[in-house]
Amino acid sequence: MCGIVGYIGKKKTTKVLLDGLKELEYRGYDSAGVALLDCENIEVYKALGKLENLKEKTKNILENDYNLGIGHTRWATHGKPTELNAHPHLGEYSYVVHNGIIENYKELKDDLIKKGHKFISQTDTEVIVHLFENINNKINDTTQAFKDTISKLEGAFSILLITKANPDKIYFFKHGSPLIVAKGNEEKEVLFASSDAPLIGLAKKVVYLEDKVGGVASAENIEFFTDEFSWSTLPESKQFAQKNGFRFFMEKEIYEQSDVVSDCMLGRIQDNTVTFDEIEPSIIEGINEIKICACGTSYHAGMTSSYFFERLSKIKCHVEIASEFRYKEPLLSKDTLFIVISQSGETADTLEALKMAKKAGLKTLVICNVDNSSMTRLADFTILTRAGIEKGVASTKAFSTQTIVLWLLSLYFAKIRNSISSEKMQKELLALREVPKALIISDKIHEKTKRLSKRYLHGHGFFFIGRDVFYPLALEGALKLKEISYLHAEGYPAGEMKHGPIALADPELFTIALMPKNLLYDKVKSNVEELSARDSTICSISPLDFELSDDFIKINETEHYMLEFFEMLVVLQLLSMEISIRLGNDVDMPRNLAKSVTVE
């Protein structure tokens, strides 16, 4: 999930680009860069890590005049976070920035290498600029060369390209990744950005590009390659733009999950298998056990993944609450892979647990959303979730991306350990590819949770119940409700009801029952019937009708239980949010909580 910006105009181009990238830094902070064109000279500045590092490199050129420029802030997909892999990428006389993935880059790259092109990065993006120059060198027509380049690319991508061969223009194209074109408030001024926020105050008229729409812009004119575009008016509030019109950041982040999960998987499913640039197969050599340590929502993602590691990778897996793990005098053996999970990479208890594992000589891996955090600097290996900045205190997209990474990791280990058949691997990969679709929220589902929310504002508590991976999902659903509504809720394995908790059942006890068709449906149904017989109020979430439900939320029928898992996740998040809104609470900043818990 990278961010791109572009500018043509009379303002100080470097400052416009840096200001725009600041608004997009939540989309990636592995590295950042700008390419600035002055007549026929292109100057390029890149920096690893956060945008401040790029600002330091460019502080002496802020007042320089440039015709135009393009900029980029990066989440790594192909290639590790290094300056060489940072955008913009260069050919002999052109530069490109890109958000997305070029799926056929290997074939294109191999062909270009045979033709004498030399590549210096590990990225898929670099192939774009070499392909463009290879074509342009033959036909000497930059616009047609750009069109021909686009026609040969497969995948999801938004592109800005500048070239010395036509130094007063920016070429642009959008397919699958967001890109906006704007007419600036000043005369002869054009801007580009991945979202609204960088454009607020600089432009009012914009085109939200549809897929397969591109063109070429100069100071005098924006020429689109198609008639399928329309001009819109920008919102005037930057915060409104940051929220994309949603009422709360949490609501926006719930809706973003489909996109960020797609970003999370980019480059990690290739050639019908799972790959990670960040780790080596040797990570699992000599390992007989996985120990996962985390807190809160991350702990629930870890619990979910323990089923994957044992079921798919065929390796023992234990999950620990970090705050308890530190004081139990744990037995740590060097045949254990120690995995920590944290949205921020700064969670105090989890960080201390990681230090203990390092001191004991264990291999360590962190699943994290923030590069250059304390945990990513300390662990032997890091896998980034690419969720982007999560402003709502109650985590939503952090959980979905962590779960995806851990599911992918279990398949990666399964392949190395030969513990999975080809047929089973393909079934899992097929389901993974369908997850973004499962996370798309229909108006019908959101409206249903909004209507039901008014029935669940009282009572003496909630049971969230499920079995297998739906047990940690029940825990996560209960946590979301507690965090933002301040109502008492508990998550339980459905089969544990009769071992004590069912004593609380009465009409004022609300049961949220997770009833997937593809996993232990009859068992869960029996447990819910027991609660119903004791007059608990039942709200069931399932693709199958259940006649004992007082309230019923129907999800889609699918062929894999994890697609049901992610659909139910969205329902639980929305229901908690709508209950909190009805109670008049601050959804984004619930009382007594902080986004990152950096103290014990």
mmCIF file of C-alpha atoms in Angstrom, residues 187-528:
data_model
loop_
_atom_site.group_PDB
_atom_site.id
_atom_site.type_symbol
_atom_site.label_atom_id
_atom_site.label_comp_id
_atom_site.label_asym_id
_atom_site.label_seq_id
_atom_site.Cartn_x
_atom_site.Cartn_y
_atom_site.Cartn_z
ATOM 1 C CA GLU A 187 -3.260 28.772 -13.410
ATOM 2 C CA LYS A 188 -1.313 26.053 -15.241
ATOM 3 C CA GLU A 189 -1.138 23.727 -12.282
ATOM 4 C CA VAL A 190 -1.812 19.952 -12.149
ATOM 5 C CA LEU A 191 -1.555 17.606 -9.155
ATOM 6 C CA PHE A 192 -1.705 13.852 -8.583
ATOM 7 C CA ALA A 193 -2.181 11.861 -5.380
ATOM 8 C CA SER A 194 -3.275 8.456 -4.075
ATOM 9 C CA SER A 195 -5.973 10.046 -1.883
ATOM 10 C CA ASP A 196 -7.809 13.317 -1.262
ATOM 11 C CA ALA A 197 -5.824 14.630 1.680
ATOM 12 C CA PRO A 198 -2.694 15.891 -0.174
ATOM 13 C CA LEU A 199 -4.908 17.893 -2.556
ATOM 14 C CA ILE A 200 -7.035 19.767 0.006
ATOM 15 C CA GLY A 201 -6.312 23.494 -0.202
ATOM 16 C CA LEU A 202 -4.378 23.141 -3.465
ATOM 17 C CA ALA A 203 -7.216 22.118 -5.798
ATOM 18 C CA LYS A 204 -10.998 21.935 -6.003
ATOM 19 C CA LYS A 205 -11.658 20.034 -9.221
ATOM 20 C CA VAL A 206 -10.493 16.420 -9.400
ATOM 21 C CA VAL A 207 -10.958 13.212 -11.364
ATOM 22 C CA TYR A 208 -11.109 10.036 -9.299
ATOM 23 C CA LEU A 209 -9.661 7.779 -11.957
ATOM 24 C CA GLU A 210 -11.496 4.577 -12.786
ATOM 25 C CA ASP A 211 -9.589 1.420 -13.672
ATOM 26 C CA LYS A 212 -7.833 1.425 -17.048
ATOM 27 C CA VAL A 213 -7.932 5.213 -17.295
ATOM 28 C CA GLY A 214 -4.748 7.146 -17.967
ATOM 29 C CA GLY A 215 -3.348 10.081 -19.847
ATOM 30 C CA VAL A 216 -0.656 12.710 -20.081
ATOM 31 C CA ALA A 217 -0.569 16.077 -18.315
ATOM 32 C CA SER A 218 1.298 19.288 -18.975
ATOM 33 C CA ALA A 219 0.929 22.737 -17.429
ATOM 34 C CA GLU A 220 -1.435 23.716 -20.262
ATOM 35 C CA ASN A 221 -3.580 20.605 -20.560
ATOM 36 C CA ILE A 222 -4.621 17.214 -19.196
ATOM 37 C CA GLU A 223 -5.183 14.746 -22.027
ATOM 38 C CA PHE A 224 -7.039 11.566 -21.073
ATOM 39 C CA PHE A 225 -6.714 8.436 -23.187
ATOM 40 C CA THR A 226 -10.451 7.757 -22.842
ATOM 41 C CA ASP A 227 -13.745 9.628 -22.457
ATOM 42 C CA GLU A 228 -14.620 7.597 -19.353
ATOM 43 C CA PHE A 229 -13.858 10.210 -16.697
ATOM 44 C CA SER A 230 -15.699 12.981 -14.893
ATOM 45 C CA TRP A 231 -14.704 15.958 -12.776
ATOM 46 C CA SER A 232 -15.729 16.118 -9.106
ATOM 47 C CA THR A 233 -15.371 18.653 -6.310
ATOM 48 C CA LEU A 234 -12.959 17.997 -3.445
ATOM 49 C CA PRO A 235 -14.238 18.107 0.146
ATOM 50 C CA GLU A 236 -13.046 21.229 1.951
ATOM 51 C CA SER A 237 -12.177 19.576 5.278
ATOM 52 C CA LYS A 238 -8.862 17.720 5.432
ATOM 53 C CA GLN A 239 -10.109 15.581 8.310
ATOM 54 C CA PHE A 240 -13.231 14.720 6.305
ATOM 55 C CA ALA A 241 -10.943 13.697 3.462
ATOM 56 C CA GLN A 242 -8.822 11.619 5.821
ATOM 57 C CA LYS A 243 -11.973 9.829 6.938
ATOM 58 C CA ASN A 244 -13.142 9.417 3.327
ATOM 59 C CA GLY A 245 -16.605 10.587 4.347
ATOM 60 C CA PHE A 246 -17.023 8.056 7.173
ATOM 61 C CA ARG A 247 -18.280 9.143 10.581
ATOM 62 C CA PHE A 248 -15.311 7.736 12.475
ATOM 63 C CA PHE A 249 -11.802 6.525 11.719
ATOM 64 C CA MET A 250 -12.826 3.128 13.089
ATOM 65 C CA GLU A 251 -15.638 2.919 10.547
ATOM 66 C CA LYS A 252 -13.250 3.888 7.734
ATOM 67 C CA GLU A 253 -10.749 1.282 8.897
ATOM 68 C CA ILE A 254 -13.402 -1.449 9.034
ATOM 69 C CA TYR A 255 -14.265 -0.645 5.412
ATOM 70 C CA GLU A 256 -10.565 -0.508 4.425
ATOM 71 C CA GLN A 257 -9.970 -4.124 5.374
ATOM 72 C CA SER A 258 -10.688 -5.508 1.924
ATOM 73 C CA ASP A 259 -8.029 -3.234 0.392
ATOM 74 C CA VAL A 260 -5.368 -3.631 3.087
ATOM 75 C CA VAL A 261 -5.716 -7.413 3.064
ATOM 76 C CA SER A 262 -5.092 -7.285 -0.698
ATOM 77 C CA ASP A 263 -2.000 -5.158 -0.033
ATOM 78 C CA CYS A 264 -0.940 -7.576 2.696
ATOM 79 C CA MET A 265 -0.937 -10.476 0.213
ATOM 80 C CA LEU A 266 0.746 -8.605 -2.675
ATOM 81 C CA GLY A 267 3.807 -10.508 -3.845
ATOM 82 C CA ARG A 268 3.362 -13.179 -1.192
ATOM 83 C CA ILE A 269 1.294 -15.575 -3.307
ATOM 84 C CA GLN A 270 3.270 -16.399 -6.434
ATOM 85 C CA ASP A 271 3.332 -19.373 -8.801
ATOM 86 C CA ASN A 272 0.657 -21.136 -6.744
ATOM 87 C CA THR A 273 2.701 -21.067 -3.564
ATOM 88 C CA VAL A 274 3.550 -18.681 -0.708
ATOM 89 C CA THR A 275 6.758 -16.673 -0.602
ATOM 90 C CA PHE A 276 8.212 -14.111 1.802
ATOM 91 C CA ASP A 277 11.109 -11.866 0.762
ATOM 92 C CA GLU A 278 11.672 -11.012 4.427
ATOM 93 C CA ILE A 279 12.600 -14.504 5.635
ATOM 94 C CA GLU A 280 14.477 -17.583 4.450
ATOM 95 C CA PRO A 281 13.356 -21.237 4.496
ATOM 96 C CA SER A 282 16.130 -21.865 7.031
ATOM 97 C CA ILE A 283 14.030 -20.036 9.631
ATOM 98 C CA ILE A 284 12.199 -23.294 10.347
ATOM 99 C CA GLU A 285 15.271 -25.577 10.286
ATOM 100 C CA GLY A 286 15.760 -27.360 13.607
ATOM 101 C CA ILE A 287 12.465 -26.003 14.936
ATOM 102 C CA ASN A 288 10.073 -28.391 16.714
ATOM 103 C CA GLU A 289 7.746 -25.851 18.293
ATOM 104 C CA ILE A 290 6.361 -22.376 17.696
ATOM 105 C CA LYS A 291 5.659 -20.105 20.633
ATOM 106 C CA ILE A 292 3.553 -17.004 19.965
ATOM 107 C CA CYS A 293 3.491 -14.096 22.386
ATOM 108 C CA ALA A 294 1.184 -11.053 22.155
ATOM 109 C CA CYS A 295 -1.421 -8.900 23.925
ATOM 110 C CA GLY A 296 -5.039 -7.953 23.263
ATOM 111 C CA THR A 297 -6.205 -8.149 19.661
ATOM 112 C CA SER A 298 -2.783 -9.414 18.549
ATOM 113 C CA TYR A 299 -3.111 -12.260 21.060
ATOM 114 C CA HIS A 300 -6.400 -13.244 19.420
ATOM 115 C CA ALA A 301 -4.723 -13.268 15.992
ATOM 116 C CA GLY A 302 -2.028 -15.486 17.484
ATOM 117 C CA MET A 303 -4.628 -17.833 18.930
ATOM 118 C CA THR A 304 -6.289 -18.082 15.532
ATOM 119 C CA SER A 305 -2.981 -18.931 13.875
ATOM 120 C CA SER A 306 -2.212 -21.725 16.341
ATOM 121 C CA TYR A 307 -4.896 -23.759 14.573
ATOM 122 C CA PHE A 308 -3.164 -23.073 11.233
ATOM 123 C CA PHE A 309 0.309 -24.048 12.417
ATOM 124 C CA GLU A 310 -0.851 -27.332 13.915
ATOM 125 C CA ARG A 311 -3.435 -28.136 11.223
ATOM 126 C CA LEU A 312 -1.386 -27.128 8.145
ATOM 127 C CA SER A 313 2.288 -26.898 9.169
ATOM 128 C CA LYS A 314 2.024 -29.903 11.527
ATOM 129 C CA ILE A 315 4.132 -28.234 14.190
ATOM 130 C CA LYS A 316 3.369 -27.728 17.877
ATOM 131 C CA CYS A 317 2.204 -24.209 18.644
ATOM 132 C CA HIS A 318 1.570 -22.511 21.975
ATOM 133 C CA VAL A 319 0.194 -18.983 22.433
ATOM 134 C CA GLU A 320 1.076 -16.877 25.458
ATOM 135 C CA ILE A 321 -0.246 -13.596 26.854
ATOM 136 C CA ALA A 322 2.887 -11.482 26.988
ATOM 137 C CA SER A 323 2.120 -9.856 30.339
ATOM 138 C CA GLU A 324 1.861 -13.306 31.981
ATOM 139 C CA PHE A 325 4.646 -14.983 30.042
ATOM 140 C CA ARG A 326 7.284 -12.676 31.466
ATOM 141 C CA TYR A 327 6.742 -13.781 35.059
ATOM 142 C CA LYS A 328 6.116 -17.536 34.779
ATOM 143 C CA GLU A 329 9.824 -18.404 34.491
ATOM 144 C CA PRO A 330 9.164 -19.966 31.082
ATOM 145 C CA LEU A 331 11.175 -22.905 29.792
ATOM 146 C CA LEU A 332 12.707 -21.765 26.524
ATOM 147 C CA SER A 333 14.524 -24.233 24.279
ATOM 148 C CA LYS A 334 16.471 -23.408 21.135
ATOM 149 C CA ASP A 335 14.311 -25.647 18.977
ATOM 150 C CA THR A 336 11.486 -23.092 19.426
ATOM 151 C CA LEU A 337 10.652 -20.323 16.954
ATOM 152 C CA PHE A 338 9.499 -17.365 19.022
ATOM 153 C CA ILE A 339 6.920 -15.187 17.225
ATOM 154 C CA VAL A 340 5.694 -11.886 18.642
ATOM 155 C CA ILE A 341 2.757 -9.933 17.224
ATOM 156 C CA SER A 342 2.189 -6.207 17.696
ATOM 157 C CA GLN A 343 0.477 -3.520 15.646
ATOM 158 C CA SER A 344 2.878 -0.823 16.832
ATOM 159 C CA GLY A 345 6.001 -2.853 17.535
ATOM 160 C CA GLU A 346 6.280 -0.995 20.847
ATOM 161 C CA THR A 347 3.922 -2.940 23.179
ATOM 162 C CA ALA A 348 5.913 -3.050 26.427
ATOM 163 C CA ASP A 349 5.066 -6.563 27.670
ATOM 164 C CA THR A 350 5.528 -8.110 24.219
ATOM 165 C CA LEU A 351 8.815 -6.279 23.707
ATOM 166 C CA GLU A 352 10.149 -7.571 27.030
ATOM 167 C CA ALA A 353 9.082 -11.123 26.121
ATOM 168 C CA LEU A 354 10.985 -10.750 22.841
ATOM 169 C CA LYS A 355 14.087 -9.660 24.767
ATOM 170 C CA MET A 356 13.805 -12.775 26.951
ATOM 171 C CA ALA A 357 13.613 -15.014 23.883
ATOM 172 C CA LYS A 358 16.615 -13.286 22.294
ATOM 173 C CA LYS A 359 18.621 -13.675 25.498
ATOM 174 C CA ALA A 360 17.768 -17.397 25.573
ATOM 175 C CA GLY A 361 19.106 -17.770 22.029
ATOM 176 C CA LEU A 362 15.825 -18.532 20.265
ATOM 177 C CA LYS A 363 15.117 -17.628 16.642
ATOM 178 C CA THR A 364 12.733 -14.664 16.742
ATOM 179 C CA LEU A 365 10.185 -13.281 14.295
ATOM 180 C CA VAL A 366 7.936 -10.227 14.668
ATOM 181 C CA ILE A 367 4.636 -9.715 12.852
ATOM 182 C CA CYS A 368 4.212 -5.943 12.897
ATOM 183 C CA ASN A 369 2.651 -2.971 11.135
ATOM 184 C CA VAL A 370 5.420 -0.433 11.825
ATOM 185 C CA ASP A 371 8.870 -0.741 10.324
ATOM 186 C CA ASN A 372 11.811 0.592 12.339
ATOM 187 C CA SER A 373 9.877 -0.016 15.578
ATOM 188 C CA SER A 374 11.636 -1.412 18.651
ATOM 189 C CA MET A 375 10.535 -4.969 17.882
ATOM 190 C CA THR A 376 11.517 -4.891 14.216
ATOM 191 C CA ARG A 377 14.971 -3.673 15.188
ATOM 192 C CA LEU A 378 15.382 -6.405 17.785
ATOM 193 C CA ALA A 379 13.914 -9.518 16.152
ATOM 194 C CA ASP A 380 15.898 -11.736 13.782
ATOM 195 C CA PHE A 381 13.141 -11.508 11.172
ATOM 196 C CA THR A 382 10.237 -9.151 10.482
ATOM 197 C CA ILE A 383 7.093 -9.573 8.403
ATOM 198 C CA LEU A 384 5.148 -6.338 7.937
ATOM 199 C CA THR A 385 1.349 -6.474 7.773
ATOM 200 C CA ARG A 386 1.025 -3.367 5.525
ATOM 201 C CA ALA A 387 -2.203 -2.251 7.200
ATOM 202 C CA GLY A 388 -1.316 1.448 7.067
ATOM 203 C CA ILE A 389 -1.847 3.786 9.991
ATOM 204 C CA GLU A 390 -4.709 2.695 12.229
ATOM 205 C CA LYS A 391 -6.086 5.777 13.992
ATOM 206 C CA GLY A 392 -8.981 4.132 15.807
ATOM 207 C CA VAL A 393 -7.812 2.934 19.212
ATOM 208 C CA ALA A 394 -9.828 -0.291 18.877
ATOM 209 C CA SER A 395 -7.912 -2.377 16.323
ATOM 210 C CA THR A 396 -9.765 -3.611 13.264
ATOM 211 C CA LYS A 397 -7.586 -3.886 10.177
ATOM 212 C CA ALA A 398 -4.592 -4.790 12.359
ATOM 213 C CA PHE A 399 -6.363 -8.025 13.326
ATOM 214 C CA SER A 400 -7.375 -8.965 9.779
ATOM 215 C CA THR A 401 -3.897 -8.355 8.326
ATOM 216 C CA GLN A 402 -2.136 -10.140 11.206
ATOM 217 C CA THR A 403 -4.399 -13.150 10.686
ATOM 218 C CA ILE A 404 -3.676 -13.155 6.944
ATOM 219 C CA VAL A 405 0.103 -12.974 7.473
ATOM 220 C CA LEU A 406 -0.009 -15.842 9.977
ATOM 221 C CA TRP A 407 -2.193 -17.961 7.688
ATOM 222 C CA LEU A 408 0.257 -17.345 4.840
ATOM 223 C CA LEU A 409 3.169 -18.164 7.158
ATOM 224 C CA SER A 410 1.601 -21.475 8.170
ATOM 225 C CA LEU A 411 1.335 -22.402 4.484
ATOM 226 C CA TYR A 412 4.935 -21.283 3.879
ATOM 227 C CA PHE A 413 6.104 -23.564 6.680
ATOM 228 C CA ALA A 414 3.821 -26.379 5.487
ATOM 229 C CA LYS A 415 5.450 -26.257 2.048
ATOM 230 C CA ILE A 416 8.970 -26.364 3.513
ATOM 231 C CA ARG A 417 8.072 -29.248 5.851
ATOM 232 C CA ASN A 418 6.182 -31.168 3.121
ATOM 233 C CA SER A 419 3.202 -31.385 5.454
ATOM 234 C CA ILE A 420 0.574 -30.322 2.931
ATOM 235 C CA SER A 421 -0.605 -31.859 -0.324
ATOM 236 C CA SER A 422 -0.683 -29.860 -3.540
ATOM 237 C CA GLU A 423 -4.474 -30.128 -3.583
ATOM 238 C CA LYS A 424 -4.788 -28.810 -0.039
ATOM 239 C CA MET A 425 -2.339 -25.968 -0.767
ATOM 240 C CA GLN A 426 -4.343 -24.874 -3.794
ATOM 241 C CA LYS A 427 -7.570 -24.969 -1.781
ATOM 242 C CA GLU A 428 -6.034 -22.711 0.884
ATOM 243 C CA LEU A 429 -4.608 -20.291 -1.686
ATOM 244 C CA LEU A 430 -7.943 -20.122 -3.468
ATOM 245 C CA ALA A 431 -9.610 -19.191 -0.175
ATOM 246 C CA LEU A 432 -6.930 -16.580 0.579
ATOM 247 C CA ARG A 433 -7.507 -14.912 -2.771
ATOM 248 C CA GLU A 434 -11.226 -14.695 -1.956
ATOM 249 C CA VAL A 435 -10.736 -12.994 1.439
ATOM 250 C CA PRO A 436 -10.735 -9.395 0.071
ATOM 251 C CA LYS A 437 -14.125 -10.126 -1.484
ATOM 252 C CA ALA A 438 -15.399 -11.575 1.820
ATOM 253 C CA LEU A 439 -14.387 -8.340 3.562
ATOM 254 C CA ILE A 440 -16.372 -6.077 1.241
ATOM 255 C CA ILE A 441 -19.249 -4.704 3.310
ATOM 256 C CA SER A 442 -22.704 -4.703 1.788
ATOM 257 C CA ASP A 443 -25.183 -1.961 2.620
ATOM 258 C CA LYS A 444 -27.577 -4.705 3.713
ATOM 259 C CA ILE A 445 -25.216 -6.084 6.367
ATOM 260 C CA HIS A 446 -24.299 -2.665 7.743
ATOM 261 C CA GLU A 447 -27.935 -1.610 7.871
ATOM 262 C CA LYS A 448 -28.855 -4.836 9.681
ATOM 263 C CA THR A 449 -26.234 -4.263 12.407
ATOM 264 C CA LYS A 450 -27.425 -0.653 12.735
ATOM 265 C CA ARG A 451 -31.044 -1.749 13.256
ATOM 266 C CA LEU A 452 -30.154 -4.536 15.685
ATOM 267 C CA SER A 453 -27.857 -2.348 17.767
ATOM 268 C CA LYS A 454 -30.786 -0.622 19.512
ATOM 269 C CA ARG A 455 -31.798 -3.952 21.091
ATOM 270 C CA TYR A 456 -28.454 -4.486 22.800
ATOM 271 C CA LEU A 457 -27.963 -1.416 24.961
ATOM 272 C CA HIS A 458 -28.853 -2.933 28.335
ATOM 273 C CA GLY A 459 -28.864 -6.333 30.042
ATOM 274 C CA HIS A 460 -26.214 -7.788 32.309
ATOM 275 C CA GLY A 461 -23.771 -8.993 29.705
ATOM 276 C CA PHE A 462 -22.882 -10.741 26.462
ATOM 277 C CA PHE A 463 -21.582 -14.214 25.651
ATOM 278 C CA PHE A 464 -19.707 -14.414 22.351
ATOM 279 C CA ILE A 465 -19.325 -18.100 21.533
ATOM 280 C CA GLY A 466 -17.621 -20.124 18.806
ATOM 281 C CA ARG A 467 -15.534 -23.227 18.240
ATOM 282 C CA ASP A 468 -12.122 -23.818 16.667
ATOM 283 C CA VAL A 469 -10.836 -20.562 15.050
ATOM 284 C CA PHE A 470 -14.204 -19.019 15.838
ATOM 285 C CA TYR A 471 -13.361 -19.177 19.544
ATOM 286 C CA PRO A 472 -10.551 -16.553 19.238
ATOM 287 C CA LEU A 473 -12.895 -14.644 16.923
ATOM 288 C CA ALA A 474 -15.488 -14.716 19.720
ATOM 289 C CA LEU A 475 -12.828 -13.338 22.092
ATOM 290 C CA GLU A 476 -12.046 -10.557 19.617
ATOM 291 C CA GLY A 477 -15.734 -9.731 19.173
ATOM 292 C CA ALA A 478 -16.193 -9.491 22.938
ATOM 293 C CA LEU A 479 -13.097 -7.303 23.259
ATOM 294 C CA LYS A 480 -14.322 -4.881 20.583
ATOM 295 C CA LEU A 481 -17.664 -4.487 22.374
ATOM 296 C CA LYS A 482 -15.996 -3.924 25.757
ATOM 297 C CA GLU A 483 -13.495 -1.429 24.359
ATOM 298 C CA ILE A 484 -15.900 0.981 22.721
ATOM 299 C CA SER A 485 -19.349 0.373 24.294
ATOM 300 C CA TYR A 486 -18.221 -0.236 27.914
ATOM 301 C CA LEU A 487 -20.706 -3.131 28.140
ATOM 302 C CA HIS A 488 -19.629 -6.367 29.806
ATOM 303 C CA ALA A 489 -18.863 -9.145 27.336
ATOM 304 C CA GLU A 490 -17.017 -12.457 27.444
ATOM 305 C CA GLY A 491 -15.809 -14.786 24.717
ATOM 306 C CA TYR A 492 -16.068 -18.530 25.290
ATOM 307 C CA PRO A 493 -15.537 -21.797 23.459
ATOM 308 C CA ALA A 494 -19.114 -22.831 22.729
ATOM 309 C CA GLY A 495 -18.600 -26.264 24.294
ATOM 310 C CA GLU A 496 -17.633 -24.707 27.639
ATOM 311 C CA MET A 497 -21.069 -23.218 28.295
ATOM 312 C CA LYS A 498 -22.285 -26.220 30.279
ATOM 313 C CA HIS A 499 -19.135 -26.199 32.404
ATOM 314 C CA GLY A 500 -20.292 -23.197 34.419
ATOM 315 C CA PRO A 501 -21.114 -20.077 32.359
ATOM 316 C CA ILE A 502 -24.592 -21.312 31.368
ATOM 317 C CA ALA A 503 -25.642 -20.628 34.983
ATOM 318 C CA LEU A 504 -25.852 -16.949 33.966
ATOM 319 C CA ALA A 505 -28.319 -17.585 31.146
ATOM 320 C CA ASP A 506 -31.560 -15.599 31.215
ATOM 321 C CA PRO A 507 -33.369 -13.158 28.868
ATOM 322 C CA GLU A 508 -31.031 -10.320 29.876
ATOM 323 C CA LEU A 509 -27.955 -12.310 28.853
ATOM 324 C CA PHE A 510 -27.250 -11.787 25.145
ATOM 325 C CA THR A 511 -25.536 -14.585 23.237
ATOM 326 C CA ILE A 512 -23.726 -13.725 19.997
ATOM 327 C CA ALA A 513 -23.324 -17.138 18.339
ATOM 328 C CA LEU A 514 -20.811 -17.720 15.538
ATOM 329 C CA MET A 515 -22.227 -20.610 13.498
ATOM 330 C CA PRO A 516 -20.130 -21.363 10.379
ATOM 331 C CA LYS A 517 -21.500 -23.885 7.913
ATOM 332 C CA ASN A 518 -18.050 -25.326 7.153
ATOM 333 C CA LEU A 519 -16.737 -26.030 10.638
ATOM 334 C CA LEU A 520 -18.484 -27.868 13.528
ATOM 335 C CA TYR A 521 -21.885 -26.391 12.719
ATOM 336 C CA ASP A 522 -23.906 -29.141 14.420
ATOM 337 C CA LYS A 523 -21.773 -28.941 17.571
ATOM 338 C CA VAL A 524 -22.219 -25.161 17.879
ATOM 339 C CA LYS A 525 -25.921 -25.471 17.087
ATOM 340 C CA SER A 526 -26.332 -27.900 19.988
ATOM 341 C CA ASN A 527 -24.547 -25.503 22.354
ATOM 342 C CA VAL A 528 -26.746 -22.587 21.258
#
